[in-house]
Amino acid sequence: MSFKATYFLAGQSKIHTVEVELTDSTLTIKDGTEVLNSFDIKDCKFSSIIAGIPIEVALPDRGRLEIQSSEAILKKIHDLNILKHYSPYYLENKLRYFVVGLALTIVIFFASFKYVIPSMSRQVAAIVPDRVSQFVDERIESQLDDFIFDESKIDKEVKQKLLKYFKEFGLDDIKVNFRKGNSAQANAFALAGKSIFFTDEIIELMNNDKYLLAIAYHEAGHLKRHHVLSTIIKDSFIFLLTLVYLGDLPAAADNLMQFGLLVYSHDHSREFEKEADDYAIKELVKHNISPKCFTEGMNKLHEHYEAKSKERFKKKKEEDKGESKKSSKVAAEADKKSEESLMEKFNMDEKLRSVEKILTKYLSTHPSLKERTTDILANYPDAKACGGSKIITEVKENK
Amino acid sequence: MTEVQTVDTTTPTIQTGEFKFPTFHGKGGEFFKIWIVNVLLTMLTMGIYSAWAKVRTLKYMYGATELEGARFGFHGDPVAILKGRILASIIGFLYIAGSSLSVFVSLLGVALIYFLFPFLMVKSLKFRLGNTSYRNLRFAYRGTVEGAYKIWFKYTVPFLAFMVCNVFIVRYLEGLKTNPDQTAALIGSGVFFAMLIMVFIYSLYILPKLYNEGINYIYNSAYYAGNKFHINSSLSDFKSKVFWPLTIKYILMIVAFVVSIMVLGFLSKSGSPEATEGAKELAMLKVMGVPLFLFYVGLFCFAIYSAYLVKDYIWNRITLAPNHPTKSKLNYLEYLKISFVNVIGMIFTFGFFFPWAKMRSKKYLVEQRGIQIDDLDKFASDAEENISALGEEAVDAFDFDIEIGL
């Protein structure tokens, strides 16, 4: 059987249109009936087969053939068994292989993002030596101190008592730090190694020491499960994977993907929050403290932020009123509006934000409070109210 | 060996002075299959296959490009690409992990890229061109690593020195800012702003020089079958045709963005004082949203414009020795239209349109850039003497995936 081909002599660019004949042992180049050249087929190097592209043959005398791709030539090459690698071509062009391959690609792609990367990151994070995580903590701490925090204004004695209290309840292997939160407001969080932070604002806000203990357990949960380190490692893995898979994506697609990764990343962050919640509850129960101390503490924090938001709203409204008073009659009428209707408006605004809320469900790092408390209370239906009060942190106010 | 009779039916009669433009035969459907299998095997092999995937993609792209009856060919060794990718991964990991761990480690990553860049660039060019063939004759890159470092350091070292000085001055001034003395703080901010402007002006001075010498070094060291390519690009030419049009458009775009935000912001403020908090937030979103969207569209058009301008500039200035000039018929609006449809297609198919998008833009870019050659057969046979005289060094050492838009 012969095939049409383009033939180049060694080191020459002139095109010769020829016919190529393939037998079990030889490759013969013919121009009509005249034999131009003949080679042992084992000495000829066939290029890998790609659909739509001519098959290149490097000849032993440095000449080259470009054979037009066709079913017949592909079958012949296959029968002669002269190519080492067929697999990509068959995966690409046999319908059933391709469909299976496509399905597998999609499944693996999602599975690796959903399960493989997170679990690998956790495993790596668990074996990272302590001094590395301590080093990470020092770096983050110094950056937070530079940009956000100020030195804590809470009384030293209060802090020491609080530390002692935490220790009594098993939190003896973590480093608890206190800072003035400023823009971080009433908050508590964990770093990568053994450090957790409380802002002065949250200590002042919590009217029950047990709330603070529950929050400390939650943050300790983040530490025990290596959440921060896993996130750092996971981000590095994802960077590498996307570099490898989609290295040459154009910029626009790249931006889209970044958005996808953001949603993905926050999904895991929410999972981490739930884990830390679970840890906190278990520890509370272990120390004979009601799980409600955690939910009540969280509610307290939530109410605080709600109130702050309302306060800001009212303040803004008053400012606006003040401005408009000077300028228009309409504003004077607006001035008469009662507090109630103001609050109504606030609630309307909340509704207006519903679209934003759907977005934030996927973009926020924490699950909603309702979700969290319902989950917890469902497991402990008989849990009693937290009880207890502000004892330790009260000292400060007495002074 | 028997003398071969020419049966030259594929090549039409060539007249002197005629420009030949390639034909691109790549099809989205074909490339889709290649792409999916590449992704699958890459995932199954934890990234190792990506090097083979790259070779297969390049073989497809080159093999689909036809000029005067013959296809281009790519013959690179995937192992060389794998080595490059391992190095890229290490640097990437250093940078990403480093940026969370310590400024020092991530600076180390940046320094590595800075010091390795000319080396990687030259090695990649040697790999890419040395493994490209047309009509059984190879291209080659004969620029040296030393030459590349000379240009790189000549322009970047003064710039870095200038930047470092600025950093120290700014640090000193920041100290002044916290000074209770208001005058000192004011002078501090003033000088800080002046420094920023100086860095900007200095970049305008140094960047065109670096780019122009860079493209000269790249294209003047490229060969086909022993025949040298030459680019006719002077600094003033580059500045007037590429650098200033791009810089001015970029600045105008940013100014337009800032002004539109300010104007819209002013208009929305003078609106109803009755607006509620939420409505105001929505209004704010509208104020920012429209200009921001337009800014992104602008950025996209700008990216396409700069790619078009650079390609068009270069391809209207290259000559293949002795006298074969190249020509670009690229049209910005046409290229923008293709790219725009590509992005829309990608968005609506969650990225699955990628292979078609790639083929569409490739087809346009390949087919609009041609070369004036009277007789391709004679040209190449003349060149054969040159290639054997000069000899070629090993090109398969390394590839770092640096695209230079050849």
Tab-separated table of C-alpha atoms in Angstrom, chain B residues 169-392:
chain	number	residue	atom	x	y	z
B	169	ILE	CA	14.549	57.968	52.098
B	170	VAL	CA	10.873	57.079	52.470
B	171	ARG	CA	11.621	55.085	55.632
B	172	TYR	CA	13.414	58.098	57.045
B	173	LEU	CA	10.519	60.342	56.103
B	174	GLU	CA	8.000	58.011	57.666
B	175	GLY	CA	9.868	58.606	60.883
B	176	LEU	CA	9.341	62.323	60.309
B	177	LYS	CA	5.618	61.814	59.695
B	178	THR	CA	5.066	60.563	63.223
B	179	ASN	CA	6.959	63.583	64.469
B	180	PRO	CA	4.612	65.886	66.404
B	181	ASP	CA	6.034	68.788	64.447
B	182	GLN	CA	3.430	69.402	61.703
B	183	THR	CA	5.875	71.045	59.295
B	184	ALA	CA	8.184	68.040	59.358
B	185	ALA	CA	5.228	65.729	58.652
B	186	LEU	CA	4.103	67.926	55.779
B	187	ILE	CA	7.566	68.023	54.248
B	188	GLY	CA	7.717	64.247	54.757
B	189	SER	CA	4.519	63.636	52.783
B	190	GLY	CA	5.551	66.120	50.101
B	191	VAL	CA	8.924	64.526	49.518
B	192	PHE	CA	7.335	61.071	49.581
B	193	PHE	CA	4.967	62.099	46.796
B	194	ALA	CA	7.828	63.683	44.858
B	195	MET	CA	9.756	60.415	45.183
B	196	LEU	CA	6.848	58.475	43.713
B	197	ILE	CA	6.741	60.832	40.747
B	198	MET	CA	10.506	60.495	40.280
B	199	VAL	CA	10.268	56.685	40.240
B	200	PHE	CA	7.531	56.992	37.615
B	201	ILE	CA	9.554	59.385	35.446
B	202	TYR	CA	12.671	57.269	35.796
B	203	SER	CA	10.708	54.181	34.673
B	204	LEU	CA	9.533	56.112	31.619
B	205	TYR	CA	13.168	56.900	30.879
B	206	ILE	CA	14.587	53.429	31.388
B	207	LEU	CA	11.810	51.038	30.282
B	208	PRO	CA	11.777	51.814	26.527
B	209	LYS	CA	15.560	51.441	26.447
B	210	LEU	CA	15.375	48.038	28.124
B	211	TYR	CA	12.550	46.815	25.872
B	212	ASN	CA	14.172	48.085	22.695
B	213	GLU	CA	17.546	46.531	23.435
B	214	GLY	CA	15.749	43.389	24.549
B	215	ILE	CA	13.862	42.878	21.302
B	216	ASN	CA	16.996	43.752	19.335
B	217	TYR	CA	18.897	41.109	21.262
B	218	ILE	CA	16.164	38.524	20.759
B	219	TYR	CA	15.488	38.986	17.043
B	220	ASN	CA	19.020	39.813	15.930
B	221	SER	CA	20.275	36.496	17.282
B	222	ALA	CA	17.652	34.326	15.553
B	223	TYR	CA	18.459	32.245	12.499
B	224	TYR	CA	16.636	30.097	9.968
B	225	ALA	CA	18.777	27.477	8.233
B	226	GLY	CA	21.872	29.480	9.071
B	227	ASN	CA	20.404	32.728	7.699
B	228	LYS	CA	20.259	35.547	10.165
B	229	PHE	CA	17.162	37.490	11.122
B	230	HIS	CA	17.586	41.201	11.600
B	231	ILE	CA	15.259	43.655	13.291
B	232	ASN	CA	15.305	47.294	12.342
B	233	SER	CA	14.196	48.896	15.586
B	234	SER	CA	15.682	52.101	16.975
B	235	LEU	CA	14.921	53.634	20.348
B	236	SER	CA	13.132	56.641	18.869
B	237	ASP	CA	11.114	54.380	16.568
B	238	PHE	CA	10.142	52.094	19.450
B	239	LYS	CA	9.241	55.049	21.644
B	240	SER	CA	7.038	56.747	19.078
B	241	LYS	CA	5.349	53.614	17.717
B	242	VAL	CA	4.942	51.467	20.833
B	243	PHE	CA	5.968	52.994	24.121
B	244	TRP	CA	4.273	56.396	24.072
B	245	PRO	CA	0.999	55.205	22.485
B	246	LEU	CA	0.729	52.516	25.172
B	247	THR	CA	1.785	54.721	28.085
B	248	ILE	CA	-0.496	57.599	27.107
B	249	LYS	CA	-3.498	55.301	26.609
B	250	TYR	CA	-2.852	53.689	29.977
B	251	ILE	CA	-2.620	57.007	31.782
B	252	LEU	CA	-5.744	58.320	30.015
B	253	MET	CA	-7.634	55.200	31.028
B	254	ILE	CA	-6.742	55.637	34.703
B	255	VAL	CA	-7.539	59.348	34.609
B	256	ALA	CA	-10.914	58.600	32.966
B	257	PHE	CA	-11.647	56.027	35.681
B	258	VAL	CA	-10.791	58.378	38.540
B	259	VAL	CA	-12.667	61.321	37.005
B	260	SER	CA	-15.781	59.237	36.281
B	261	ILE	CA	-15.837	57.962	39.862
B	262	MET	CA	-15.476	61.497	41.168
B	263	VAL	CA	-18.210	62.854	38.891
B	264	LEU	CA	-20.612	59.994	39.616
B	265	GLY	CA	-19.805	60.209	43.299
B	266	PHE	CA	-20.649	63.909	43.268
B	267	LEU	CA	-23.898	63.318	41.356
B	268	SER	CA	-25.064	60.564	43.702
B	269	LYS	CA	-24.264	62.690	46.760
B	270	SER	CA	-26.357	65.536	45.503
B	271	GLY	CA	-29.252	63.102	45.073
B	272	SER	CA	-32.106	62.551	47.505
B	273	PRO	CA	-31.118	63.050	51.125
B	274	GLU	CA	-33.949	60.656	51.915
B	275	ALA	CA	-32.051	57.702	50.601
B	276	THR	CA	-31.742	54.938	53.174
B	277	GLU	CA	-28.492	53.271	54.185
B	278	GLY	CA	-29.115	50.226	51.982
B	279	ALA	CA	-30.214	52.298	49.034
B	280	LYS	CA	-27.123	54.393	49.487
B	281	GLU	CA	-24.970	51.317	49.516
B	282	LEU	CA	-26.636	50.166	46.332
B	283	ALA	CA	-26.134	53.615	44.867
B	284	MET	CA	-22.492	53.431	45.893
B	285	LEU	CA	-22.260	50.081	44.157
B	286	LYS	CA	-23.714	51.685	41.059
B	287	VAL	CA	-21.286	54.586	41.318
B	288	MET	CA	-18.318	52.275	41.599
B	289	GLY	CA	-19.795	49.443	39.532
B	290	VAL	CA	-20.186	51.083	36.145
B	291	PRO	CA	-16.776	52.791	35.992
B	292	LEU	CA	-15.164	49.689	37.480
B	293	PHE	CA	-16.762	47.486	34.831
B	294	LEU	CA	-15.741	49.940	32.112
B	295	PHE	CA	-12.258	50.058	33.601
B	296	TYR	CA	-11.995	46.258	33.315
B	297	VAL	CA	-13.266	46.401	29.738
B	298	GLY	CA	-10.703	49.137	29.133
B	299	LEU	CA	-7.955	47.034	30.670
B	300	PHE	CA	-8.935	44.127	28.435
B	301	CYS	CA	-8.898	46.334	25.303
B	302	PHE	CA	-5.568	47.712	26.463
B	303	ALA	CA	-4.064	44.236	26.910
B	304	ILE	CA	-5.177	43.271	23.407
B	305	TYR	CA	-3.958	46.612	22.065
B	306	SER	CA	-0.493	46.206	23.562
B	307	ALA	CA	-0.205	42.613	22.273
B	308	TYR	CA	-1.310	43.820	18.835
B	309	LEU	CA	0.985	46.851	18.820
B	310	VAL	CA	4.115	44.900	19.813
B	311	LYS	CA	3.465	42.100	17.286
B	312	ASP	CA	2.642	44.552	14.522
B	313	TYR	CA	5.716	46.675	15.294
B	314	ILE	CA	8.094	43.718	15.312
B	315	TRP	CA	6.685	41.958	12.259
B	316	ASN	CA	6.950	45.067	10.147
B	317	ARG	CA	10.659	45.392	10.988
B	318	ILE	CA	12.192	41.934	10.689
B	319	THR	CA	14.256	40.879	7.698
B	320	LEU	CA	15.554	37.384	7.055
B	321	ALA	CA	18.992	37.571	5.450
B	322	PRO	CA	19.795	38.476	2.826
B	323	ASN	CA	16.667	40.393	1.762
B	324	HIS	CA	13.405	38.863	2.920
B	325	PRO	CA	11.389	41.352	4.942
B	326	THR	CA	8.361	40.313	6.999
B	327	LYS	CA	5.028	42.099	7.015
B	328	SER	CA	2.124	42.279	9.426
B	329	LYS	CA	-1.472	42.765	8.258
B	330	LEU	CA	-2.781	42.672	11.841
B	331	ASN	CA	-5.748	44.908	12.514
B	332	TYR	CA	-6.463	45.981	16.072
B	333	LEU	CA	-10.259	46.018	15.830
B	334	GLU	CA	-10.363	42.638	14.142
B	335	TYR	CA	-8.077	41.146	16.811
B	336	LEU	CA	-10.125	42.786	19.565
B	337	LYS	CA	-13.344	41.355	18.107
B	338	ILE	CA	-11.881	37.838	18.065
B	339	SER	CA	-10.556	38.175	21.620
B	340	PHE	CA	-13.834	39.602	22.883
B	341	VAL	CA	-15.873	36.707	21.457
B	342	ASN	CA	-13.307	34.342	23.002
B	343	VAL	CA	-13.805	35.791	26.473
B	344	ILE	CA	-17.611	35.719	26.161
B	345	GLY	CA	-17.384	32.110	24.966
B	346	MET	CA	-15.154	31.181	27.886
B	347	ILE	CA	-17.503	32.785	30.412
B	348	PHE	CA	-20.633	31.081	29.088
B	349	THR	CA	-19.024	27.635	28.841
B	350	PHE	CA	-17.152	27.740	32.180
B	351	GLY	CA	-13.885	27.702	30.291
B	352	PHE	CA	-14.677	24.804	27.965
B	353	PHE	CA	-14.534	27.143	24.981
B	354	PHE	CA	-10.797	27.523	25.655
B	355	PRO	CA	-9.572	25.236	22.799
B	356	TRP	CA	-11.770	27.022	20.246
B	357	ALA	CA	-10.709	30.406	21.611
B	358	LYS	CA	-7.070	29.427	21.332
B	359	MET	CA	-7.495	28.250	17.733
B	360	ARG	CA	-9.425	31.373	16.734
B	361	SER	CA	-6.787	33.809	17.973
B	362	LYS	CA	-3.926	31.612	16.765
B	363	LYS	CA	-5.423	31.427	13.260
B	364	TYR	CA	-5.719	35.187	13.082
B	365	LEU	CA	-2.240	35.876	14.438
B	366	VAL	CA	-0.567	33.271	12.212
B	367	GLU	CA	-2.319	34.151	8.986
B	368	GLN	CA	-1.797	37.901	9.194
B	369	ARG	CA	1.992	37.789	9.402
B	370	GLY	CA	3.946	36.959	6.271
B	371	ILE	CA	7.363	37.088	4.671
B	372	GLN	CA	8.576	38.202	1.256
B	373	ILE	CA	10.348	35.304	-0.398
B	374	ASP	CA	10.825	34.863	-4.113
B	375	ASP	CA	12.023	31.278	-4.122
B	376	LEU	CA	11.772	29.209	-0.972
B	377	ASP	CA	13.530	26.216	-2.565
B	378	LYS	CA	16.635	28.136	-3.616
B	379	PHE	CA	16.773	30.136	-0.444
B	380	ALA	CA	16.979	27.079	1.725
B	381	SER	CA	19.515	25.217	-0.355
B	382	ASP	CA	21.812	28.267	-0.222
B	383	ALA	CA	21.485	28.280	3.502
B	384	GLU	CA	22.549	24.694	3.902
B	385	GLU	CA	26.196	25.670	3.492
B	386	ASN	CA	25.898	28.168	6.317
B	387	ILE	CA	24.313	25.758	8.734
B	388	SER	CA	26.979	23.098	8.340
B	389	ALA	CA	29.747	25.685	8.689
B	390	LEU	CA	28.465	27.142	11.943
B	391	GLY	CA	27.151	24.059	13.613
B	392	GLU	CA	24.573	24.034	16.362
